[in-house]
Amino acid sequence: QVQLVESGGGLVQPGGSLRLSCAASGSILSIDRMGWYRQAPGKQRELIAAITDGGITIYPDSVKGRFTISRDNAKNTVYLQMNSLKPEDTADYYCNVYSVNSDYLDYWGQGTQVTVSS
């Protein structure tokens, strides 16, 4: 059983920064892809950053240049550094892990709220 625990959300002013963390626990030998999604009220959940086990990263244009994803494979942890935050970044942020030990399954964190407001 894989569990994901997120931390780092909160309230920040426009232009500020936050760092989200997500630690995966369980009998883990390998993780294919780790990523972050977000869901704002009334909107669909969207991918905002992902990183493969080889270190390849992807971002949508809406966050490119402002958000940086990284991972620590020794700790089975993924991070999301968010800079130059905007009010439209306000959402619930969810950690996602795909394919633990080559099981080709998706795992989700419980979500952490990020509010960007003055």
PDB file of C-alpha atoms in Angstrom:
ATOM      1  CA  GLN A   1       0.000   0.000   0.000  1.00  0.00           C
ATOM      2  CA  VAL A   2       1.413   3.354  -1.072  1.00  0.00           C
ATOM      3  CA  GLN A   3       0.538   6.455   0.882  1.00  0.00           C
ATOM      4  CA  LEU A   4       1.247  10.047  -0.084  1.00  0.00           C
ATOM      5  CA  VAL A   5       1.513  12.819   2.482  1.00  0.00           C
ATOM      6  CA  GLU A   6       1.569  16.403   1.284  1.00  0.00           C
ATOM      7  CA  SER A   7       2.641  19.528   3.106  1.00  0.00           C
ATOM      8  CA  GLY A   8       3.429  23.161   2.444  1.00  0.00           C
ATOM      9  CA  GLY A   9       0.176  24.759   1.355  1.00  0.00           C
ATOM     10  CA  GLY A  10      -1.217  27.939   2.833  1.00  0.00           C
ATOM     11  CA  LEU A  11      -2.020  31.579   2.271  1.00  0.00           C
ATOM     12  CA  VAL A  12       0.438  33.778   0.389  1.00  0.00           C
ATOM     13  CA  GLN A  13       0.320  37.236  -1.113  1.00  0.00           C
ATOM     14  CA  PRO A  14       0.530  37.762  -4.877  1.00  0.00           C
ATOM     15  CA  GLY A  15       4.145  37.619  -5.981  1.00  0.00           C
ATOM     16  CA  GLY A  16       5.071  35.382  -3.075  1.00  0.00           C
ATOM     17  CA  SER A  17       6.436  31.848  -2.980  1.00  0.00           C
ATOM     18  CA  LEU A  18       5.488  28.510  -1.520  1.00  0.00           C
ATOM     19  CA  ARG A  19       7.103  25.097  -1.560  1.00  0.00           C
ATOM     20  CA  LEU A  20       4.987  21.966  -1.560  1.00  0.00           C
ATOM     21  CA  SER A  21       6.317  18.570  -0.542  1.00  0.00           C
ATOM     22  CA  CYS A  22       4.900  15.102  -1.031  1.00  0.00           C
ATOM     23  CA  ALA A  23       6.433  12.032   0.573  1.00  0.00           C
ATOM     24  CA  ALA A  24       5.515   8.551  -0.598  1.00  0.00           C
ATOM     25  CA  SER A  25       5.661   5.696   1.882  1.00  0.00           C
ATOM     26  CA  GLY A  26       5.254   1.937   1.656  1.00  0.00           C
ATOM     27  CA  SER A  27       7.268  -0.864   0.109  1.00  0.00           C
ATOM     28  CA  ILE A  28       8.757   1.257  -2.653  1.00  0.00           C
ATOM     29  CA  LEU A  29      11.651   0.226  -4.848  1.00  0.00           C
ATOM     30  CA  SER A  30      10.964   2.534  -7.772  1.00  0.00           C
ATOM     31  CA  ILE A  31       8.589   5.282  -8.890  1.00  0.00           C
ATOM     32  CA  ASP A  32       8.127   6.082 -12.556  1.00  0.00           C
ATOM     33  CA  ARG A  33       6.580   9.528 -12.628  1.00  0.00           C
ATOM     34  CA  MET A  34       5.781  12.013  -9.871  1.00  0.00           C
ATOM     35  CA  GLY A  35       3.725  15.096 -10.355  1.00  0.00           C
ATOM     36  CA  TRP A  36       1.390  17.777  -9.121  1.00  0.00           C
ATOM     37  CA  TYR A  37      -2.130  18.607 -10.201  1.00  0.00           C
ATOM     38  CA  ARG A  38      -4.427  21.355  -9.083  1.00  0.00           C
ATOM     39  CA  GLN A  39      -8.143  21.918  -9.025  1.00  0.00           C
ATOM     40  CA  ALA A  40      -9.783  25.279  -8.596  1.00  0.00           C
ATOM     41  CA  PRO A  41     -13.462  25.609  -7.625  1.00  0.00           C
ATOM     42  CA  GLY A  42     -15.691  24.824 -10.575  1.00  0.00           C
ATOM     43  CA  LYS A  43     -12.799  23.726 -12.755  1.00  0.00           C
ATOM     44  CA  GLN A  44     -11.316  20.420 -13.829  1.00  0.00           C
ATOM     45  CA  ARG A  45      -8.199  19.027 -12.251  1.00  0.00           C
ATOM     46  CA  GLU A  46      -5.159  19.948 -14.334  1.00  0.00           C
ATOM     47  CA  LEU A  47      -1.581  18.785 -14.497  1.00  0.00           C
ATOM     48  CA  ILE A  48       0.822  21.541 -13.538  1.00  0.00           C
ATOM     49  CA  ALA A  49       4.138  19.724 -13.245  1.00  0.00           C
ATOM     50  CA  ALA A  50       5.565  16.242 -13.644  1.00  0.00           C
ATOM     51  CA  ILE A  51       8.984  14.646 -13.428  1.00  0.00           C
ATOM     52  CA  THR A  52      10.057  11.217 -14.622  1.00  0.00           C
ATOM     53  CA  ASP A  53      12.514   8.917 -12.895  1.00  0.00           C
ATOM     54  CA  GLY A  54      15.042  10.130 -15.448  1.00  0.00           C
ATOM     55  CA  GLY A  55      14.541  13.741 -14.444  1.00  0.00           C
ATOM     56  CA  ILE A  56      12.549  14.900 -17.459  1.00  0.00           C
ATOM     57  CA  THR A  57      10.105  17.628 -16.473  1.00  0.00           C
ATOM     58  CA  ILE A  58       6.965  18.986 -18.075  1.00  0.00           C
ATOM     59  CA  TYR A  59       4.930  22.102 -17.315  1.00  0.00           C
ATOM     60  CA  PRO A  60       1.945  23.779 -18.896  1.00  0.00           C
ATOM     61  CA  ASP A  61       2.468  27.314 -20.175  1.00  0.00           C
ATOM     62  CA  SER A  62       0.448  28.710 -17.279  1.00  0.00           C
ATOM     63  CA  VAL A  63       3.196  27.890 -14.764  1.00  0.00           C
ATOM     64  CA  LYS A  64       6.308  27.529 -16.921  1.00  0.00           C
ATOM     65  CA  GLY A  65       9.103  29.736 -15.612  1.00  0.00           C
ATOM     66  CA  ARG A  66       7.397  30.201 -12.242  1.00  0.00           C
ATOM     67  CA  PHE A  67       7.077  26.657 -10.876  1.00  0.00           C
ATOM     68  CA  THR A  68       9.853  24.096 -10.522  1.00  0.00           C
ATOM     69  CA  ILE A  69       9.369  20.421  -9.769  1.00  0.00           C
ATOM     70  CA  SER A  70      12.100  18.249  -8.306  1.00  0.00           C
ATOM     71  CA  ARG A  71      12.377  14.871  -6.647  1.00  0.00           C
ATOM     72  CA  ASP A  72      14.555  13.104  -4.127  1.00  0.00           C
ATOM     73  CA  ASN A  73      14.513   9.434  -5.034  1.00  0.00           C
ATOM     74  CA  ALA A  74      16.259   8.390  -1.834  1.00  0.00           C
ATOM     75  CA  LYS A  75      13.399   9.918   0.151  1.00  0.00           C
ATOM     76  CA  ASN A  76      10.626   9.084  -2.362  1.00  0.00           C
ATOM     77  CA  THR A  77       9.674  12.729  -2.170  1.00  0.00           C
ATOM     78  CA  VAL A  78       8.619  15.240  -4.794  1.00  0.00           C
ATOM     79  CA  TYR A  79       8.718  18.997  -4.359  1.00  0.00           C
ATOM     80  CA  LEU A  80       7.044  21.896  -6.097  1.00  0.00           C
ATOM     81  CA  GLN A  81       8.652  25.300  -5.744  1.00  0.00           C
ATOM     82  CA  MET A  82       6.134  27.962  -6.684  1.00  0.00           C
ATOM     83  CA  ASN A  83       7.351  31.505  -7.276  1.00  0.00           C
ATOM     84  CA  SER A  84       5.653  34.679  -8.493  1.00  0.00           C
ATOM     85  CA  LEU A  85       2.314  33.329  -7.370  1.00  0.00           C
ATOM     86  CA  LYS A  86      -0.835  34.847  -8.808  1.00  0.00           C
ATOM     87  CA  PRO A  87      -4.428  34.862  -7.532  1.00  0.00           C
ATOM     88  CA  GLU A  88      -5.322  32.467 -10.356  1.00  0.00           C
ATOM     89  CA  ASP A  89      -2.957  29.908  -8.815  1.00  0.00           C
ATOM     90  CA  THR A  90      -5.429  29.535  -5.954  1.00  0.00           C
ATOM     91  CA  ALA A  91      -6.568  25.906  -5.880  1.00  0.00           C
ATOM     92  CA  ASP A  92      -6.288  22.592  -4.114  1.00  0.00           C
ATOM     93  CA  TYR A  93      -2.995  20.976  -5.088  1.00  0.00           C
ATOM     94  CA  TYR A  94      -2.685  17.208  -5.343  1.00  0.00           C
ATOM     95  CA  CYS A  95       0.394  15.059  -5.453  1.00  0.00           C
ATOM     96  CA  ASN A  96       0.336  12.207  -7.959  1.00  0.00           C
ATOM     97  CA  VAL A  97       2.603   9.226  -8.255  1.00  0.00           C
ATOM     98  CA  TYR A  98       2.430   6.880 -11.216  1.00  0.00           C
ATOM     99  CA  SER A  99       3.699   3.325 -11.391  1.00  0.00           C
ATOM    100  CA  VAL A 100       5.286   2.271  -8.123  1.00  0.00           C
ATOM    101  CA  ASN A 101       7.425  -0.855  -8.556  1.00  0.00           C
ATOM    102  CA  SER A 102       6.138  -1.040 -12.168  1.00  0.00           C
ATOM    103  CA  ASP A 103       2.510  -1.560 -11.087  1.00  0.00           C
ATOM    104  CA  TYR A 104       1.220   1.033 -13.642  1.00  0.00           C
ATOM    105  CA  LEU A 105      -1.210   2.487 -11.089  1.00  0.00           C
ATOM    106  CA  ASP A 106      -1.928   6.069 -10.061  1.00  0.00           C
ATOM    107  CA  TYR A 107      -1.731   7.168  -6.450  1.00  0.00           C
ATOM    108  CA  TRP A 108      -3.026  10.465  -5.079  1.00  0.00           C
ATOM    109  CA  GLY A 109      -2.379  12.601  -2.069  1.00  0.00           C
ATOM    110  CA  GLN A 110      -5.163  14.096   0.011  1.00  0.00           C
ATOM    111  CA  GLY A 111      -4.611  17.584  -1.359  1.00  0.00           C
ATOM    112  CA  THR A 112      -3.299  20.779   0.131  1.00  0.00           C
ATOM    113  CA  GLN A 113      -4.878  24.179  -0.298  1.00  0.00           C
ATOM    114  CA  VAL A 114      -3.004  27.118  -1.770  1.00  0.00           C
ATOM    115  CA  THR A 115      -4.592  30.541  -1.563  1.00  0.00           C
ATOM    116  CA  VAL A 116      -3.000  33.555  -3.235  1.00  0.00           C
ATOM    117  CA  SER A 117      -4.593  36.727  -1.963  1.00  0.00           C
ATOM    118  CA  SER A 118      -3.712  40.113  -0.567  1.00  0.00           C
TER     119      SER A 118
END
